[in-house]
Amino acid sequence: TAYTDRGIYILTWGPDSPPQLLVELTRSDDPKPEGALRAEENTIYLPSAPQGTDPWLWEMLFQGYPSEPFSFDLPDVQLEALGEALVPVTIRLLGGTDDRHQVEASINGEPVGTLTFQGTGPASLVGRIRASSLRAAGNQLSLSYATLDGSPDAGLAYQNYVDLGVPAGQPSTVI
């Protein structure tokens, strides 16, 4: 489930069928857009994540502390065939404080965009980059984070995942 890193198992024995679920299993992650690859790493569990959002997050972003670049691969993507086409990029974020947050993103040095959002809810930085700036392995997502109000040392946000609108046969992997 979304609330633990352990799976749910129902053990039965004998000729009886397993019991039927009376309620739907919960789902809190965002559905992946059709035709997109998602790069994510579930390293942080945030039990206080807003209802309906993914409580498993990739990294924390702190005011005044630059984040290390986030590395990801794009296996089985024919990048050469895309040439100079523009690739849609969505970076999912979650505010960790009530501040006004600002996040600037680039992938492999190419700017994706800047997003300003308020409070502790989810937000999406949406932009486009040239397909020719992507690599099959070792892509680097760089995020710059700041708060626009409040204490200069108190800002906090989380990065959840990156969706890239590139066709592929398998999901991306994080390195």
Short mmCIF file of N, CA and C in Angstrom, two decimals:
data_model
loop_
_atom_site.label_atom_id
_atom_site.label_comp_id
_atom_site.label_asym_id
_atom_site.label_seq_id
_atom_site.Cartn_x
_atom_site.Cartn_y
_atom_site.Cartn_z
N THR A 1 0.84 -1.18 0.00
CA THR A 1 0.00 0.00 0.00
C THR A 1 0.88 1.23 0.00
N ALA A 2 0.26 2.38 -0.06
CA ALA A 2 1.00 3.64 -0.04
C ALA A 2 1.50 3.97 1.35
N TYR A 3 1.01 3.29 2.36
CA TYR A 3 1.30 3.68 3.74
C TYR A 3 2.36 2.83 4.40
N THR A 4 2.94 1.91 3.70
CA THR A 4 4.00 1.08 4.25
C THR A 4 4.86 0.56 3.12
N ASP A 5 6.08 0.16 3.46
CA ASP A 5 6.94 -0.42 2.43
C ASP A 5 6.79 -1.93 2.38
N ARG A 6 5.78 -2.47 3.04
CA ARG A 6 5.52 -3.91 3.05
C ARG A 6 4.27 -4.21 2.22
N GLY A 7 4.26 -5.37 1.58
CA GLY A 7 3.10 -5.79 0.80
C GLY A 7 2.04 -6.42 1.69
N ILE A 8 0.85 -6.51 1.15
CA ILE A 8 -0.26 -7.16 1.84
C ILE A 8 -0.38 -8.57 1.33
N TYR A 9 -0.50 -9.51 2.24
CA TYR A 9 -0.64 -10.91 1.85
C TYR A 9 -1.83 -11.51 2.58
N ILE A 10 -2.57 -12.35 1.90
CA ILE A 10 -3.64 -13.12 2.51
C ILE A 10 -3.27 -14.58 2.34
N LEU A 11 -3.05 -15.25 3.45
CA LEU A 11 -2.67 -16.66 3.40
C LEU A 11 -3.91 -17.51 3.64
N THR A 12 -4.10 -18.48 2.80
CA THR A 12 -5.23 -19.41 2.96
C THR A 12 -4.71 -20.83 2.78
N TRP A 13 -5.49 -21.77 3.21
CA TRP A 13 -5.17 -23.16 2.99
C TRP A 13 -6.47 -23.92 2.80
N GLY A 14 -6.36 -25.06 2.23
CA GLY A 14 -7.56 -25.86 1.98
C GLY A 14 -8.23 -25.47 0.69
N PRO A 15 -9.40 -26.06 0.43
CA PRO A 15 -10.08 -25.86 -0.84
C PRO A 15 -10.85 -24.53 -0.93
N ASP A 16 -10.99 -23.80 0.18
CA ASP A 16 -11.76 -22.56 0.14
C ASP A 16 -11.06 -21.48 -0.67
N SER A 17 -11.85 -20.63 -1.29
CA SER A 17 -11.30 -19.48 -2.01
C SER A 17 -10.84 -18.43 -1.01
N PRO A 18 -9.87 -17.60 -1.39
CA PRO A 18 -9.44 -16.53 -0.49
C PRO A 18 -10.59 -15.55 -0.25
N PRO A 19 -10.59 -14.87 0.89
CA PRO A 19 -11.66 -13.91 1.17
C PRO A 19 -11.65 -12.77 0.16
N GLN A 20 -12.80 -12.22 -0.11
CA GLN A 20 -12.94 -11.09 -1.02
C GLN A 20 -12.71 -9.79 -0.26
N LEU A 21 -12.05 -8.83 -0.91
CA LEU A 21 -11.85 -7.53 -0.29
C LEU A 21 -13.19 -6.80 -0.21
N LEU A 22 -13.43 -6.17 0.94
CA LEU A 22 -14.68 -5.42 1.11
C LEU A 22 -14.52 -3.96 0.73
N VAL A 23 -13.29 -3.49 0.68
CA VAL A 23 -13.03 -2.10 0.30
C VAL A 23 -11.91 -2.10 -0.74
N GLU A 24 -11.84 -1.04 -1.51
CA GLU A 24 -10.77 -0.89 -2.49
C GLU A 24 -9.46 -0.61 -1.77
N LEU A 25 -8.36 -1.11 -2.32
CA LEU A 25 -7.06 -0.73 -1.79
C LEU A 25 -6.81 0.73 -2.11
N THR A 26 -6.14 1.42 -1.20
CA THR A 26 -5.88 2.84 -1.41
C THR A 26 -4.81 3.04 -2.48
N ARG A 27 -4.90 4.15 -3.16
CA ARG A 27 -3.90 4.54 -4.15
C ARG A 27 -3.68 6.03 -3.99
N SER A 28 -2.44 6.39 -3.76
CA SER A 28 -2.18 7.80 -3.52
C SER A 28 -1.21 8.41 -4.52
N ASP A 29 -0.61 7.61 -5.39
CA ASP A 29 0.30 8.19 -6.36
C ASP A 29 -0.48 8.74 -7.55
N ASP A 30 0.16 9.66 -8.24
CA ASP A 30 -0.47 10.25 -9.42
C ASP A 30 -0.39 9.27 -10.58
N PRO A 31 -1.45 9.15 -11.36
CA PRO A 31 -1.36 8.29 -12.53
C PRO A 31 -0.33 8.84 -13.52
N LYS A 32 0.43 7.96 -14.13
CA LYS A 32 1.43 8.38 -15.11
C LYS A 32 0.71 8.70 -16.42
N PRO A 33 1.03 9.84 -17.03
CA PRO A 33 0.38 10.18 -18.31
C PRO A 33 0.72 9.15 -19.39
N GLU A 34 -0.21 8.93 -20.28
CA GLU A 34 -0.02 8.01 -21.40
C GLU A 34 1.19 8.45 -22.21
N GLY A 35 2.06 7.51 -22.50
CA GLY A 35 3.22 7.80 -23.33
C GLY A 35 4.36 8.50 -22.62
N ALA A 36 4.33 8.58 -21.31
CA ALA A 36 5.39 9.25 -20.56
C ALA A 36 6.23 8.24 -19.79
N LEU A 37 7.47 8.59 -19.56
CA LEU A 37 8.35 7.83 -18.68
C LEU A 37 8.44 8.57 -17.35
N ARG A 38 8.42 7.83 -16.27
CA ARG A 38 8.52 8.44 -14.93
C ARG A 38 9.83 8.02 -14.29
N ALA A 39 10.59 9.01 -13.87
CA ALA A 39 11.80 8.76 -13.07
C ALA A 39 11.46 9.16 -11.64
N GLU A 40 11.62 8.21 -10.73
CA GLU A 40 11.37 8.52 -9.32
C GLU A 40 12.13 7.54 -8.45
N GLU A 41 12.37 7.97 -7.25
CA GLU A 41 12.99 7.11 -6.25
C GLU A 41 12.26 7.36 -4.94
N ASN A 42 11.67 6.33 -4.39
CA ASN A 42 10.89 6.46 -3.15
C ASN A 42 11.82 6.29 -1.95
N THR A 43 12.44 7.38 -1.52
CA THR A 43 13.42 7.31 -0.44
C THR A 43 12.90 7.88 0.88
N ILE A 44 11.89 8.73 0.82
CA ILE A 44 11.38 9.39 2.03
C ILE A 44 9.90 9.06 2.17
N TYR A 45 9.52 8.58 3.35
CA TYR A 45 8.09 8.37 3.63
C TYR A 45 7.62 9.54 4.49
N LEU A 46 6.59 10.26 4.03
CA LEU A 46 6.07 11.42 4.73
C LEU A 46 4.65 11.13 5.19
N PRO A 47 4.48 10.68 6.46
CA PRO A 47 3.14 10.32 6.92
C PRO A 47 2.18 11.51 6.96
N SER A 48 2.70 12.73 7.00
CA SER A 48 1.84 13.92 7.04
C SER A 48 1.52 14.46 5.65
N ALA A 49 1.83 13.70 4.59
CA ALA A 49 1.51 14.14 3.24
C ALA A 49 0.00 14.35 3.11
N PRO A 50 -0.42 15.39 2.39
CA PRO A 50 -1.85 15.63 2.23
C PRO A 50 -2.58 14.42 1.65
N GLN A 51 -3.81 14.23 2.11
CA GLN A 51 -4.65 13.12 1.63
C GLN A 51 -4.70 13.15 0.11
N GLY A 52 -4.56 11.97 -0.50
CA GLY A 52 -4.64 11.86 -1.95
C GLY A 52 -3.34 12.14 -2.67
N THR A 53 -2.25 12.42 -1.92
CA THR A 53 -0.95 12.61 -2.56
C THR A 53 -0.05 11.44 -2.20
N ASP A 54 0.99 11.28 -2.96
CA ASP A 54 1.93 10.17 -2.75
C ASP A 54 2.79 10.48 -1.53
N PRO A 55 2.75 9.66 -0.48
CA PRO A 55 3.58 9.93 0.70
C PRO A 55 5.03 9.48 0.52
N TRP A 56 5.34 8.76 -0.56
CA TRP A 56 6.71 8.34 -0.82
C TRP A 56 7.35 9.35 -1.76
N LEU A 57 8.41 10.03 -1.29
CA LEU A 57 9.01 11.14 -2.02
C LEU A 57 10.48 10.86 -2.30
N TRP A 58 11.04 11.59 -3.26
CA TRP A 58 12.40 11.37 -3.72
C TRP A 58 13.41 12.10 -2.83
N GLU A 59 13.19 13.41 -2.59
CA GLU A 59 14.21 14.20 -1.90
C GLU A 59 13.59 15.43 -1.26
N MET A 60 14.27 15.94 -0.22
CA MET A 60 13.88 17.18 0.43
C MET A 60 14.67 18.34 -0.18
N LEU A 61 14.02 19.48 -0.30
CA LEU A 61 14.67 20.69 -0.79
C LEU A 61 14.61 21.72 0.34
N PHE A 62 15.76 22.24 0.76
CA PHE A 62 15.84 23.19 1.85
C PHE A 62 16.26 24.56 1.35
N GLN A 63 15.68 25.59 1.94
CA GLN A 63 16.08 26.97 1.68
C GLN A 63 17.56 27.13 2.06
N GLY A 64 18.36 27.67 1.16
CA GLY A 64 19.74 27.98 1.46
C GLY A 64 20.72 26.82 1.31
N TYR A 65 20.24 25.63 0.96
CA TYR A 65 21.11 24.47 0.77
C TYR A 65 20.91 23.92 -0.64
N PRO A 66 21.91 24.06 -1.49
CA PRO A 66 21.74 23.53 -2.85
C PRO A 66 21.60 22.02 -2.82
N SER A 67 20.72 21.49 -3.65
CA SER A 67 20.53 20.04 -3.71
C SER A 67 21.52 19.46 -4.70
N GLU A 68 21.88 18.22 -4.46
CA GLU A 68 22.70 17.49 -5.42
C GLU A 68 21.83 17.20 -6.64
N PRO A 69 22.43 17.13 -7.83
CA PRO A 69 21.63 16.75 -9.00
C PRO A 69 21.06 15.34 -8.82
N PHE A 70 19.87 15.13 -9.35
CA PHE A 70 19.20 13.85 -9.31
C PHE A 70 19.48 13.15 -10.63
N SER A 71 20.03 11.95 -10.58
CA SER A 71 20.41 11.22 -11.79
C SER A 71 19.33 10.21 -12.17
N PHE A 72 19.10 10.08 -13.47
CA PHE A 72 18.16 9.08 -13.97
C PHE A 72 18.55 8.67 -15.37
N ASP A 73 18.16 7.46 -15.75
CA ASP A 73 18.44 6.91 -17.07
C ASP A 73 17.15 6.83 -17.88
N LEU A 74 17.30 6.76 -19.18
CA LEU A 74 16.18 6.59 -20.10
C LEU A 74 16.45 5.38 -21.00
N PRO A 75 16.34 4.17 -20.44
CA PRO A 75 16.64 2.99 -21.25
C PRO A 75 15.58 2.77 -22.32
N ASP A 76 15.99 2.16 -23.39
CA ASP A 76 15.08 1.78 -24.47
C ASP A 76 14.37 2.96 -25.12
N VAL A 77 14.95 4.15 -25.02
CA VAL A 77 14.39 5.31 -25.70
C VAL A 77 15.27 5.63 -26.90
N GLN A 78 14.68 5.74 -28.05
CA GLN A 78 15.42 6.07 -29.26
C GLN A 78 15.56 7.60 -29.35
N LEU A 79 16.47 8.14 -28.58
CA LEU A 79 16.62 9.60 -28.50
C LEU A 79 17.03 10.21 -29.83
N GLU A 80 17.86 9.51 -30.60
CA GLU A 80 18.30 10.05 -31.89
C GLU A 80 17.12 10.28 -32.83
N ALA A 81 16.13 9.42 -32.75
CA ALA A 81 14.95 9.55 -33.62
C ALA A 81 14.13 10.78 -33.28
N LEU A 82 14.27 11.29 -32.05
CA LEU A 82 13.50 12.47 -31.64
C LEU A 82 14.13 13.76 -32.10
N GLY A 83 15.43 13.75 -32.41
CA GLY A 83 16.12 14.93 -32.92
C GLY A 83 15.98 16.13 -32.00
N GLU A 84 15.52 17.23 -32.57
CA GLU A 84 15.37 18.49 -31.83
C GLU A 84 13.94 18.69 -31.32
N ALA A 85 13.13 17.63 -31.35
CA ALA A 85 11.74 17.76 -30.88
C ALA A 85 11.72 18.22 -29.43
N LEU A 86 10.67 18.93 -29.07
CA LEU A 86 10.51 19.36 -27.69
C LEU A 86 9.82 18.26 -26.89
N VAL A 87 10.39 17.93 -25.74
CA VAL A 87 9.89 16.87 -24.88
C VAL A 87 9.19 17.50 -23.68
N PRO A 88 7.91 17.17 -23.45
CA PRO A 88 7.22 17.68 -22.26
C PRO A 88 7.86 17.11 -20.99
N VAL A 89 8.01 17.96 -19.99
CA VAL A 89 8.58 17.59 -18.70
C VAL A 89 7.64 18.06 -17.60
N THR A 90 7.33 17.18 -16.66
CA THR A 90 6.55 17.55 -15.47
C THR A 90 7.33 17.09 -14.25
N ILE A 91 7.62 18.02 -13.35
CA ILE A 91 8.32 17.71 -12.11
C ILE A 91 7.31 17.92 -10.99
N ARG A 92 7.02 16.85 -10.26
CA ARG A 92 6.01 16.90 -9.19
C ARG A 92 6.69 17.26 -7.88
N LEU A 93 6.15 18.26 -7.22
CA LEU A 93 6.70 18.80 -5.98
C LEU A 93 5.62 18.80 -4.91
N LEU A 94 6.05 18.94 -3.67
CA LEU A 94 5.12 19.04 -2.54
C LEU A 94 5.70 20.05 -1.57
N GLY A 95 4.92 21.08 -1.24
CA GLY A 95 5.36 22.05 -0.25
C GLY A 95 5.42 21.43 1.13
N GLY A 96 6.47 21.75 1.88
CA GLY A 96 6.62 21.21 3.22
C GLY A 96 6.35 22.23 4.31
N THR A 97 6.26 23.50 3.93
CA THR A 97 5.94 24.57 4.88
C THR A 97 4.88 25.46 4.24
N ASP A 98 4.34 26.38 5.02
CA ASP A 98 3.28 27.27 4.52
C ASP A 98 3.81 28.43 3.70
N ASP A 99 5.08 28.44 3.42
CA ASP A 99 5.70 29.55 2.68
C ASP A 99 5.29 29.56 1.22
N ARG A 100 5.70 30.64 0.55
CA ARG A 100 5.59 30.72 -0.90
C ARG A 100 6.91 30.17 -1.45
N HIS A 101 6.83 29.07 -2.18
CA HIS A 101 8.01 28.35 -2.67
C HIS A 101 8.30 28.73 -4.11
N GLN A 102 9.60 28.73 -4.45
CA GLN A 102 10.00 28.91 -5.84
C GLN A 102 11.04 27.85 -6.18
N VAL A 103 10.78 27.12 -7.25
CA VAL A 103 11.68 26.05 -7.70
C VAL A 103 12.03 26.32 -9.16
N GLU A 104 13.33 26.29 -9.44
CA GLU A 104 13.83 26.41 -10.81
C GLU A 104 14.47 25.08 -11.17
N ALA A 105 14.18 24.58 -12.37
CA ALA A 105 14.67 23.26 -12.75
C ALA A 105 15.40 23.30 -14.09
N SER A 106 16.40 22.42 -14.19
CA SER A 106 17.07 22.19 -15.47
C SER A 106 17.42 20.70 -15.55
N ILE A 107 17.49 20.19 -16.77
CA ILE A 107 17.92 18.82 -17.01
C ILE A 107 19.12 18.89 -17.95
N ASN A 108 20.22 18.32 -17.49
CA ASN A 108 21.47 18.34 -18.25
C ASN A 108 21.85 19.76 -18.68
N GLY A 109 21.58 20.71 -17.80
CA GLY A 109 21.93 22.11 -18.05
C GLY A 109 20.91 22.89 -18.86
N GLU A 110 19.92 22.23 -19.41
CA GLU A 110 18.89 22.94 -20.21
C GLU A 110 17.72 23.31 -19.31
N PRO A 111 17.37 24.60 -19.26
CA PRO A 111 16.29 25.03 -18.38
C PRO A 111 14.95 24.38 -18.73
N VAL A 112 14.26 23.89 -17.68
CA VAL A 112 12.90 23.35 -17.84
C VAL A 112 11.89 24.44 -17.53
N GLY A 113 12.14 25.21 -16.47
CA GLY A 113 11.23 26.28 -16.10
C GLY A 113 11.34 26.61 -14.62
N THR A 114 10.49 27.53 -14.21
CA THR A 114 10.42 27.99 -12.82
C THR A 114 8.97 27.93 -12.38
N LEU A 115 8.75 27.52 -11.14
CA LEU A 115 7.40 27.43 -10.58
C LEU A 115 7.39 28.13 -9.22
N THR A 116 6.36 28.92 -9.00
CA THR A 116 6.10 29.51 -7.69
C THR A 116 4.77 28.96 -7.21
N PHE A 117 4.76 28.43 -5.97
CA PHE A 117 3.51 27.91 -5.41
C PHE A 117 3.47 28.17 -3.92
N GLN A 118 2.29 28.11 -3.35
CA GLN A 118 2.06 28.47 -1.96
C GLN A 118 1.69 27.24 -1.12
N GLY A 119 2.27 27.13 0.06
CA GLY A 119 1.80 26.20 1.07
C GLY A 119 2.26 24.78 0.96
N THR A 120 1.52 23.89 1.65
CA THR A 120 1.94 22.51 1.82
C THR A 120 1.30 21.53 0.84
N GLY A 121 0.70 22.00 -0.19
CA GLY A 121 0.06 21.10 -1.15
C GLY A 121 0.98 20.72 -2.30
N PRO A 122 0.48 19.84 -3.17
CA PRO A 122 1.26 19.43 -4.34
C PRO A 122 1.28 20.51 -5.41
N ALA A 123 2.32 20.48 -6.23
CA ALA A 123 2.45 21.43 -7.34
C ALA A 123 3.25 20.76 -8.44
N SER A 124 3.04 21.21 -9.68
CA SER A 124 3.75 20.63 -10.82
C SER A 124 4.45 21.72 -11.61
N LEU A 125 5.76 21.57 -11.76
CA LEU A 125 6.53 22.44 -12.63
C LEU A 125 6.48 21.80 -14.01
N VAL A 126 5.92 22.50 -14.98
CA VAL A 126 5.71 21.96 -16.32
C VAL A 126 6.51 22.78 -17.31
N GLY A 127 7.25 22.10 -18.16
CA GLY A 127 8.03 22.78 -19.18
C GLY A 127 8.36 21.83 -20.32
N ARG A 128 9.30 22.24 -21.16
CA ARG A 128 9.75 21.43 -22.30
C ARG A 128 11.25 21.61 -22.46
N ILE A 129 11.91 20.55 -22.90
CA ILE A 129 13.32 20.63 -23.26
C ILE A 129 13.52 19.93 -24.60
N ARG A 130 14.63 20.25 -25.25
CA ARG A 130 14.95 19.60 -26.52
C ARG A 130 15.34 18.14 -26.27
N ALA A 131 14.83 17.24 -27.07
CA ALA A 131 15.17 15.82 -26.94
C ALA A 131 16.66 15.60 -27.07
N SER A 132 17.33 16.43 -27.87
CA SER A 132 18.77 16.26 -28.09
C SER A 132 19.58 16.54 -26.82
N SER A 133 18.98 17.15 -25.82
CA SER A 133 19.71 17.40 -24.56
C SER A 133 19.63 16.21 -23.61
N LEU A 134 18.81 15.21 -23.93
CA LEU A 134 18.68 14.02 -23.08
C LEU A 134 19.71 12.96 -23.47
N ARG A 135 20.06 12.12 -22.50
CA ARG A 135 21.01 11.04 -22.70
C ARG A 135 20.36 9.72 -22.31
N ALA A 136 20.83 8.64 -22.88
CA ALA A 136 20.31 7.32 -22.51
C ALA A 136 20.64 6.99 -21.06
N ALA A 137 21.77 7.48 -20.57
CA ALA A 137 22.18 7.21 -19.18
C ALA A 137 22.82 8.46 -18.59
N GLY A 138 22.61 8.65 -17.29
CA GLY A 138 23.27 9.73 -16.57
C GLY A 138 22.66 11.11 -16.74
N ASN A 139 21.36 11.20 -16.99
CA ASN A 139 20.70 12.50 -17.04
C ASN A 139 20.75 13.13 -15.64
N GLN A 140 20.89 14.46 -15.60
CA GLN A 140 21.01 15.17 -14.33
C GLN A 140 19.90 16.21 -14.20
N LEU A 141 19.01 16.00 -13.23
CA LEU A 141 17.98 16.98 -12.90
C LEU A 141 18.53 17.85 -11.78
N SER A 142 18.60 19.16 -12.04
CA SER A 142 19.07 20.12 -11.03
C SER A 142 17.90 21.00 -10.62
N LEU A 143 17.71 21.14 -9.30
CA LEU A 143 16.65 21.98 -8.76
C LEU A 143 17.26 23.05 -7.87
N SER A 144 16.79 24.27 -8.04
CA SER A 144 17.18 25.38 -7.18
C SER A 144 15.93 25.79 -6.42
N TYR A 145 16.01 25.85 -5.08
CA TYR A 145 14.83 26.08 -4.25
C TYR A 145 15.03 27.31 -3.37
N ALA A 146 13.98 28.10 -3.24
CA ALA A 146 13.98 29.26 -2.33
C ALA A 146 12.55 29.53 -1.88
N THR A 147 12.44 30.20 -0.74
CA THR A 147 11.13 30.71 -0.33
C THR A 147 11.11 32.20 -0.61
N LEU A 148 9.95 32.70 -0.92
CA LEU A 148 9.82 34.12 -1.27
C LEU A 148 9.29 34.95 -0.11
N ASP A 149 8.98 34.31 0.99
CA ASP A 149 8.55 35.02 2.20
C ASP A 149 8.92 34.16 3.40
N GLY A 150 8.70 34.65 4.58
CA GLY A 150 9.01 33.86 5.76
C GLY A 150 10.49 33.88 6.09
N SER A 151 10.87 33.08 7.04
CA SER A 151 12.24 33.00 7.50
C SER A 151 13.15 32.43 6.42
N PRO A 152 14.33 33.01 6.21
CA PRO A 152 15.21 32.50 5.16
C PRO A 152 15.75 31.10 5.43
N ASP A 153 15.65 30.61 6.67
CA ASP A 153 16.15 29.28 6.99
C ASP A 153 15.05 28.24 7.15
N ALA A 154 13.80 28.63 6.94
CA ALA A 154 12.69 27.74 7.29
C ALA A 154 12.02 27.04 6.12
N GLY A 155 12.35 27.37 4.90
CA GLY A 155 11.66 26.79 3.76
C GLY A 155 11.97 25.32 3.56
N LEU A 156 10.94 24.57 3.16
CA LEU A 156 11.09 23.14 2.90
C LEU A 156 10.08 22.72 1.83
N ALA A 157 10.56 21.96 0.88
CA ALA A 157 9.69 21.35 -0.13
C ALA A 157 10.27 19.97 -0.44
N TYR A 158 9.50 19.18 -1.17
CA TYR A 158 9.91 17.82 -1.54
C TYR A 158 9.78 17.65 -3.04
N GLN A 159 10.70 16.88 -3.60
CA GLN A 159 10.58 16.47 -5.00
C GLN A 159 10.02 15.06 -5.00
N ASN A 160 9.03 14.81 -5.86
CA ASN A 160 8.41 13.50 -5.91
C ASN A 160 8.89 12.70 -7.12
N TYR A 161 8.69 13.21 -8.33
CA TYR A 161 9.08 12.47 -9.54
C TYR A 161 9.22 13.42 -10.70
N VAL A 162 9.71 12.87 -11.82
CA VAL A 162 9.82 13.59 -13.08
C VAL A 162 9.17 12.74 -14.15
N ASP A 163 8.23 13.32 -14.88
CA ASP A 163 7.63 12.66 -16.05
C ASP A 163 8.20 13.29 -17.31
N LEU A 164 8.61 12.45 -18.25
CA LEU A 164 9.14 12.91 -19.53
C LEU A 164 8.30 12.31 -20.64
N GLY A 165 7.85 13.13 -21.56
CA GLY A 165 7.01 12.68 -22.67
C GLY A 165 7.82 12.08 -23.79
N VAL A 166 8.53 10.98 -23.49
CA VAL A 166 9.31 10.27 -24.52
C VAL A 166 8.79 8.84 -24.59
N PRO A 167 8.64 8.32 -25.80
CA PRO A 167 8.16 6.94 -25.93
C PRO A 167 9.24 5.95 -25.57
N ALA A 168 8.85 4.90 -24.87
CA ALA A 168 9.80 3.84 -24.52
C ALA A 168 9.05 2.57 -24.19
N GLY A 169 9.77 1.46 -24.18
CA GLY A 169 9.16 0.18 -23.88
C GLY A 169 9.19 -0.20 -22.43
N GLN A 170 10.09 0.44 -21.63
CA GLN A 170 10.22 0.08 -20.23
C GLN A 170 10.32 1.35 -19.39
N PRO A 171 10.01 1.26 -18.08
CA PRO A 171 10.12 2.43 -17.22
C PRO A 171 11.56 2.86 -17.03
N SER A 172 11.75 4.13 -16.69
CA SER A 172 13.09 4.64 -16.46
C SER A 172 13.63 4.12 -15.14
N THR A 173 14.94 4.21 -14.98
CA THR A 173 15.56 3.78 -13.74
C THR A 173 16.35 4.92 -13.16
N VAL A 174 16.46 4.92 -11.85
CA VAL A 174 17.23 5.93 -11.13
C VAL A 174 18.59 5.35 -10.82
N ILE A 175 19.65 6.14 -10.99
CA ILE A 175 20.99 5.65 -10.64
C ILE A 175 21.54 6.44 -9.49
#
